[in-house]
Amino acid sequence: LADKPTRSAQLAAKELQHHVRLITGAELTITGEGQTVPQGKYPIYLGETKAARKNGFSTEKFKTQEYLLSIADERAVMVGHDDPDYGEITYKKNGAWPKVNFNSPRFQVGTLYAVYDFLERQCGVRWYMVTDLGTVVPKTTTLKVKPSERRHRPWATLRTIGYGTWAKPGSFGIPDLMGYIRNRNYTGGRDNLLYKLRVRYNGGEFPKGAHTLQHYHKIYGKVHPDWFVGSSPGRGIQLRYWKDEVVSEVKEMEEKYGLRK
C-alpha cells in the first residue's frame, strides 16, 4: 500500500488477503510501500502507489469507478478511482470503516473493484448469495495467474437490486416484509455491506431509480405544465407518458446516468 492509502485501497488489501487465504490457505503480508520487498517475493501494489506511477499508471485521468489491473512477471498493479478518503478502516468489525452507511455504499472504491475483478476473472471466485455460504472459492495450493492488463469502468453508473438487504440463505419468501424483518430473517451489518461491495451494488452518483418519474413535477412542473394532467402539477399529479417530449427526456436521463446501454 502507499504510505497514505485510501480506505478503498486498505479494504482492497484486506479482501485480497481474505480470499487468497480461502483459495490457498496462505496469508499475504500487507505492508507499506516504504518497506523493502524481500528477495523472491512477488509484490502486488494496490492503489495510487509510487510503483504504480513509476509504471505509468496514474488515476488522474480515470473516470468515476474506473480501475486498472496490470499483471506482469515481476509485479502486479491494481489501482482505481477512489474517494480521497484516507481514514482508518474497521474491516473485521463492519467490513468498511466507522460510521459507514450500510444502506448506501455510493462511495468511490475503484481500487477495491480492481481486486474484485482480479478475484473473479483470474481466480474464479463468485459471490452468489450474501454470507460465506453464498461464496464459491476454488481451492488450490498454488495460485497461478497469467500476465495481462485490463482497464475497465462499469457501463452503468447506478447498479441496485431489491431493498438492499437480503434474506439469510435458507429463508424463503416474504409474505409480510415487516414481520420478516422483525423476525430477523435478513442479513445485516458486515455481511450485508460486504456483499454489496463485492457485487458492486450502487456505485456512486445516485439519481432516483424506479420511482424517478414521481419527482418530475418538481423539476418540470413550472417549465412544462403541459406534461402533466391538471393545471397545477404537484405530488400525485399524473405525467403524460404518451407525449413525445416526455419520452425523449426520460431517454436522455437514462443515457446521462448510465441506466441505459
Tab-separated table of C-alpha atoms in Angstrom:
chain	number	residue	atom	x	y	z
A	1	LEU	CA	0.000	0.000	0.000
A	2	ALA	CA	1.003	3.632	-0.410
A	3	ASP	CA	2.360	5.471	2.614
A	4	LYS	CA	-1.033	7.188	2.789
A	5	PRO	CA	-3.523	4.692	1.317
A	6	THR	CA	-7.166	5.415	0.621
A	7	ARG	CA	-9.776	3.488	2.545
A	8	SER	CA	-10.632	1.771	-0.721
A	9	ALA	CA	-7.041	0.520	-1.095
A	10	GLN	CA	-6.984	-0.625	2.536
A	11	LEU	CA	-10.203	-2.598	2.043
A	12	ALA	CA	-8.828	-3.991	-1.218
A	13	ALA	CA	-5.792	-5.329	0.629
A	14	LYS	CA	-7.938	-6.976	3.294
A	15	GLU	CA	-10.313	-8.526	0.754
A	16	LEU	CA	-7.445	-9.826	-1.383
A	17	GLN	CA	-5.746	-11.273	1.682
A	18	HIS	CA	-9.003	-12.888	2.863
A	19	HIS	CA	-9.865	-14.548	-0.442
A	20	VAL	CA	-6.334	-15.733	-1.249
A	21	ARG	CA	-6.300	-17.360	2.191
A	22	LEU	CA	-9.593	-19.116	1.346
A	23	ILE	CA	-8.185	-20.257	-2.010
A	24	THR	CA	-4.718	-21.430	-0.956
A	25	GLY	CA	-4.513	-21.399	2.834
A	26	ALA	CA	-1.605	-18.956	2.581
A	27	GLU	CA	-1.804	-15.454	4.017
A	28	LEU	CA	-0.450	-12.499	2.072
A	29	THR	CA	1.522	-9.936	4.045
A	30	ILE	CA	0.200	-6.374	3.877
A	31	THR	CA	2.994	-3.794	4.057
A	32	GLY	CA	3.600	-0.136	3.374
A	33	GLU	CA	5.325	0.865	0.171
A	34	GLY	CA	8.308	2.191	2.083
A	35	GLN	CA	9.298	-1.304	3.162
A	36	THR	CA	11.693	-3.312	1.011
A	37	VAL	CA	10.187	-6.295	-0.758
A	38	PRO	CA	12.170	-9.378	0.314
A	39	GLN	CA	14.018	-11.154	-2.454
A	40	GLY	CA	11.942	-13.852	-4.091
A	41	LYS	CA	8.641	-12.288	-3.022
A	42	TYR	CA	6.076	-11.114	-5.565
A	43	PRO	CA	4.838	-7.547	-4.897
A	44	ILE	CA	1.227	-6.522	-5.521
A	45	TYR	CA	0.762	-2.755	-5.476
A	46	LEU	CA	-2.725	-1.600	-4.523
A	47	GLY	CA	-3.967	1.924	-5.073
A	48	GLU	CA	-2.152	5.095	-6.068
A	49	THR	CA	1.366	3.956	-5.137
A	50	LYS	CA	4.737	5.259	-6.281
A	51	ALA	CA	5.277	1.943	-8.036
A	52	ALA	CA	2.018	2.356	-9.960
A	53	ARG	CA	3.002	5.842	-11.129
A	54	LYS	CA	6.521	4.635	-11.978
A	55	ASN	CA	4.975	2.046	-14.280
A	56	GLY	CA	2.835	4.712	-15.948
A	57	PHE	CA	-0.387	4.006	-14.057
A	58	SER	CA	-1.970	7.113	-12.599
A	59	THR	CA	-5.627	7.710	-11.793
A	60	GLU	CA	-5.524	11.428	-12.630
A	61	LYS	CA	-7.458	10.853	-15.851
A	62	PHE	CA	-9.601	7.985	-14.581
A	63	LYS	CA	-13.337	8.485	-14.695
A	64	THR	CA	-15.561	7.641	-11.731
A	65	GLN	CA	-15.484	3.930	-10.859
A	66	GLU	CA	-12.753	3.222	-13.415
A	67	TYR	CA	-9.937	0.851	-12.498
A	68	LEU	CA	-6.907	-0.923	-13.964
A	69	LEU	CA	-5.147	-4.234	-13.407
A	70	SER	CA	-1.663	-4.910	-14.733
A	71	ILE	CA	-0.185	-8.317	-14.001
A	72	ALA	CA	3.413	-8.883	-15.086
A	73	ASP	CA	6.082	-11.440	-14.237
A	74	GLU	CA	7.812	-9.128	-11.775
A	75	ARG	CA	4.824	-7.397	-10.123
A	76	ALA	CA	1.087	-6.708	-10.158
A	77	VAL	CA	-0.622	-3.314	-10.010
A	78	MET	CA	-4.287	-2.864	-9.102
A	79	VAL	CA	-5.477	0.720	-8.960
A	80	GLY	CA	-8.708	2.633	-9.454
A	81	HIS	CA	-10.592	5.870	-8.956
A	82	ASP	CA	-11.033	6.234	-5.191
A	83	ASP	CA	-12.569	8.883	-2.986
A	84	PRO	CA	-9.776	10.940	-1.374
A	85	ASP	CA	-10.622	9.354	1.969
A	86	TYR	CA	-7.591	8.232	3.972
A	87	GLY	CA	-9.129	7.370	7.332
A	88	GLU	CA	-8.943	4.137	9.266
A	89	ILE	CA	-10.900	1.021	8.357
A	90	THR	CA	-12.703	-1.395	10.657
A	91	TYR	CA	-12.776	-4.395	8.345
A	92	LYS	CA	-13.241	-7.098	10.978
A	93	LYS	CA	-15.972	-5.167	12.756
A	94	ASN	CA	-18.219	-3.964	9.933
A	95	GLY	CA	-16.432	-4.608	6.648
A	96	ALA	CA	-15.536	-0.989	5.989
A	97	TRP	CA	-14.910	1.955	8.322
A	98	PRO	CA	-16.515	3.705	11.308
A	99	LYS	CA	-19.966	5.204	10.704
A	100	VAL	CA	-20.212	3.783	7.190
A	101	ASN	CA	-23.698	3.923	5.681
A	102	PHE	CA	-24.615	0.269	5.156
A	103	ASN	CA	-27.653	1.128	3.038
A	104	SER	CA	-25.903	3.407	0.559
A	105	PRO	CA	-22.403	2.303	-0.484
A	106	ARG	CA	-22.159	5.092	-3.041
A	107	PHE	CA	-18.549	5.893	-2.321
A	108	GLN	CA	-15.840	5.630	-4.989
A	109	VAL	CA	-13.796	2.457	-4.482
A	110	GLY	CA	-12.124	1.784	-7.831
A	111	THR	CA	-9.101	0.050	-6.317
A	112	LEU	CA	-11.405	-2.337	-4.475
A	113	TYR	CA	-13.213	-3.012	-7.774
A	114	ALA	CA	-9.846	-3.866	-9.362
A	115	VAL	CA	-9.267	-6.532	-6.712
A	116	TYR	CA	-12.774	-7.951	-7.156
A	117	ASP	CA	-12.221	-8.082	-10.923
A	118	PHE	CA	-8.981	-9.988	-10.313
A	119	LEU	CA	-10.638	-12.428	-7.918
A	120	GLU	CA	-13.456	-13.126	-10.369
A	121	ARG	CA	-11.577	-13.277	-13.658
A	122	GLN	CA	-8.232	-14.693	-12.603
A	123	CYS	CA	-9.143	-16.721	-9.524
A	124	GLY	CA	-12.679	-17.937	-10.266
A	125	VAL	CA	-14.264	-16.523	-7.096
A	126	ARG	CA	-18.049	-15.971	-7.185
A	127	TRP	CA	-20.445	-14.281	-4.759
A	128	TYR	CA	-23.847	-15.800	-5.454
A	129	MET	CA	-25.528	-15.001	-2.146
A	130	VAL	CA	-24.871	-12.950	0.936
A	131	THR	CA	-22.711	-14.545	3.704
A	132	ASP	CA	-19.895	-17.062	3.257
A	133	LEU	CA	-22.458	-19.725	2.342
A	134	GLY	CA	-23.040	-17.931	-0.964
A	135	THR	CA	-19.346	-17.524	-1.766
A	136	VAL	CA	-17.724	-20.000	-4.153
A	137	VAL	CA	-13.935	-20.214	-3.911
A	138	PRO	CA	-11.869	-22.660	-5.999
A	139	LYS	CA	-9.246	-24.439	-3.894
A	140	THR	CA	-5.624	-24.789	-4.943
A	141	THR	CA	-2.304	-24.940	-3.123
A	142	THR	CA	-0.616	-22.716	-5.707
A	143	LEU	CA	-2.416	-19.797	-7.303
A	144	LYS	CA	-1.218	-19.190	-10.849
A	145	VAL	CA	-2.392	-16.261	-12.975
A	146	LYS	CA	-1.482	-15.125	-16.462
A	147	PRO	CA	0.198	-11.797	-17.291
A	148	SER	CA	-2.449	-9.410	-18.523
A	149	GLU	CA	-3.649	-5.836	-18.482
A	150	ARG	CA	-7.240	-4.669	-18.152
A	151	ARG	CA	-8.690	-1.196	-17.764
A	152	HIS	CA	-12.410	-1.104	-17.140
A	153	ARG	CA	-15.312	1.003	-15.959
A	154	PRO	CA	-18.847	-0.287	-15.268
A	155	TRP	CA	-21.108	0.953	-18.066
A	156	ALA	CA	-23.986	1.561	-15.644
A	157	THR	CA	-23.387	4.364	-13.161
A	158	LEU	CA	-26.112	3.064	-10.866
A	159	ARG	CA	-26.478	-0.624	-10.006
A	160	THR	CA	-29.103	-1.661	-7.463
A	161	ILE	CA	-31.455	-4.547	-6.873
A	162	GLY	CA	-34.214	-5.141	-4.350
A	163	TYR	CA	-34.283	-3.455	-0.976
A	164	GLY	CA	-30.535	-3.588	-0.496
A	165	THR	CA	-30.970	-6.034	2.386
A	166	TRP	CA	-31.010	-9.728	1.608
A	167	ALA	CA	-32.564	-12.720	3.276
A	168	LYS	CA	-30.404	-15.201	5.112
A	169	PRO	CA	-29.646	-18.173	2.850
A	170	GLY	CA	-32.311	-20.805	3.501
A	171	SER	CA	-35.072	-18.295	4.271
A	172	PHE	CA	-37.890	-18.472	1.752
A	173	GLY	CA	-40.495	-15.929	0.735
A	174	ILE	CA	-41.523	-12.545	2.110
A	175	PRO	CA	-45.297	-12.727	2.736
A	176	ASP	CA	-45.010	-9.940	5.300
A	177	LEU	CA	-41.965	-7.730	4.851
A	178	MET	CA	-42.096	-6.013	8.255
A	179	GLY	CA	-42.755	-9.301	10.037
A	180	TYR	CA	-39.908	-10.792	8.055
A	181	ILE	CA	-37.581	-8.050	9.266
A	182	ARG	CA	-38.797	-8.237	12.862
A	183	ASN	CA	-38.066	-11.961	12.899
A	184	ARG	CA	-34.532	-11.171	11.710
A	185	ASN	CA	-34.674	-13.409	8.656
A	186	TYR	CA	-32.410	-10.973	6.886
A	187	THR	CA	-28.715	-10.267	6.879
A	188	GLY	CA	-27.394	-7.029	8.236
A	189	GLY	CA	-24.219	-5.289	9.224
A	190	ARG	CA	-20.947	-6.658	7.943
A	191	ASP	CA	-22.300	-9.483	5.744
A	192	ASN	CA	-24.761	-7.157	4.058
A	193	LEU	CA	-22.230	-4.433	3.289
A	194	LEU	CA	-19.525	-6.792	2.052
A	195	TYR	CA	-21.984	-8.462	-0.309
A	196	LYS	CA	-22.983	-5.058	-1.688
A	197	LEU	CA	-19.357	-4.142	-2.265
A	198	ARG	CA	-18.463	-7.475	-3.841
A	199	VAL	CA	-21.297	-7.371	-6.377
A	200	ARG	CA	-20.608	-3.637	-6.990
A	201	TYR	CA	-24.004	-2.519	-5.733
A	202	ASN	CA	-24.868	1.158	-6.461
A	203	GLY	CA	-21.538	2.672	-7.359
A	204	GLY	CA	-21.696	6.426	-6.992
A	205	GLU	CA	-23.837	9.170	-8.456
A	206	PHE	CA	-27.399	8.353	-7.482
A	207	PRO	CA	-30.396	9.616	-9.437
A	208	LYS	CA	-33.773	8.404	-8.297
A	209	GLY	CA	-34.405	4.942	-9.680
A	210	ALA	CA	-37.704	3.063	-10.113
A	211	HIS	CA	-39.764	5.950	-8.695
A	212	THR	CA	-37.863	8.598	-10.659
A	213	LEU	CA	-40.898	9.907	-12.500
A	214	GLN	CA	-42.718	10.835	-9.302
A	215	HIS	CA	-40.242	13.720	-8.974
A	216	TYR	CA	-40.680	15.048	-12.493
A	217	HIS	CA	-43.328	17.529	-11.374
A	218	LYS	CA	-40.738	19.207	-9.131
A	219	ILE	CA	-38.270	19.516	-11.976
A	220	TYR	CA	-40.518	20.237	-14.955
A	221	GLY	CA	-43.860	21.298	-13.483
A	222	LYS	CA	-43.398	25.044	-13.981
A	223	VAL	CA	-41.450	24.819	-17.240
A	224	HIS	CA	-43.633	22.185	-18.913
A	225	PRO	CA	-47.072	22.177	-17.253
A	226	ASP	CA	-48.461	20.567	-20.403
A	227	TRP	CA	-46.546	17.388	-19.490
A	228	PHE	CA	-48.959	16.784	-16.625
A	229	VAL	CA	-52.653	16.074	-16.175
A	230	GLY	CA	-54.122	19.004	-14.265
A	231	SER	CA	-53.334	22.711	-14.206
A	232	SER	CA	-51.157	22.763	-11.071
A	233	PRO	CA	-48.599	19.936	-11.005
A	234	GLY	CA	-47.914	18.509	-7.562
A	235	ARG	CA	-47.248	15.198	-5.874
A	236	GLY	CA	-49.686	12.632	-7.225
A	237	ILE	CA	-50.318	14.558	-10.456
A	238	GLN	CA	-50.154	12.202	-13.428
A	239	LEU	CA	-47.393	12.557	-16.013
A	240	ARG	CA	-48.492	12.354	-19.660
A	241	TYR	CA	-46.333	9.362	-20.577
A	242	TRP	CA	-47.503	9.387	-24.175
A	243	LYS	CA	-46.045	12.793	-25.073
A	244	ASP	CA	-43.027	12.618	-27.356
A	245	GLU	CA	-41.190	15.287	-25.324
A	246	VAL	CA	-41.611	13.240	-22.134
A	247	VAL	CA	-40.335	10.083	-23.797
A	248	SER	CA	-37.304	11.964	-25.162
A	249	GLU	CA	-36.499	13.460	-21.764
A	250	VAL	CA	-36.714	10.111	-19.972
A	251	LYS	CA	-34.475	8.520	-22.606
A	252	GLU	CA	-31.927	11.329	-22.265
A	253	MET	CA	-31.861	10.946	-18.470
A	254	GLU	CA	-31.337	7.192	-18.779
A	255	GLU	CA	-28.366	7.686	-21.064
A	256	LYS	CA	-26.899	10.521	-18.986
A	257	TYR	CA	-26.861	8.469	-15.788
A	258	GLY	CA	-25.832	5.181	-17.340
A	259	LEU	CA	-29.163	3.463	-16.788
A	260	ARG	CA	-29.416	2.559	-20.437
A	261	LYS	CA	-26.700	0.947	-22.545
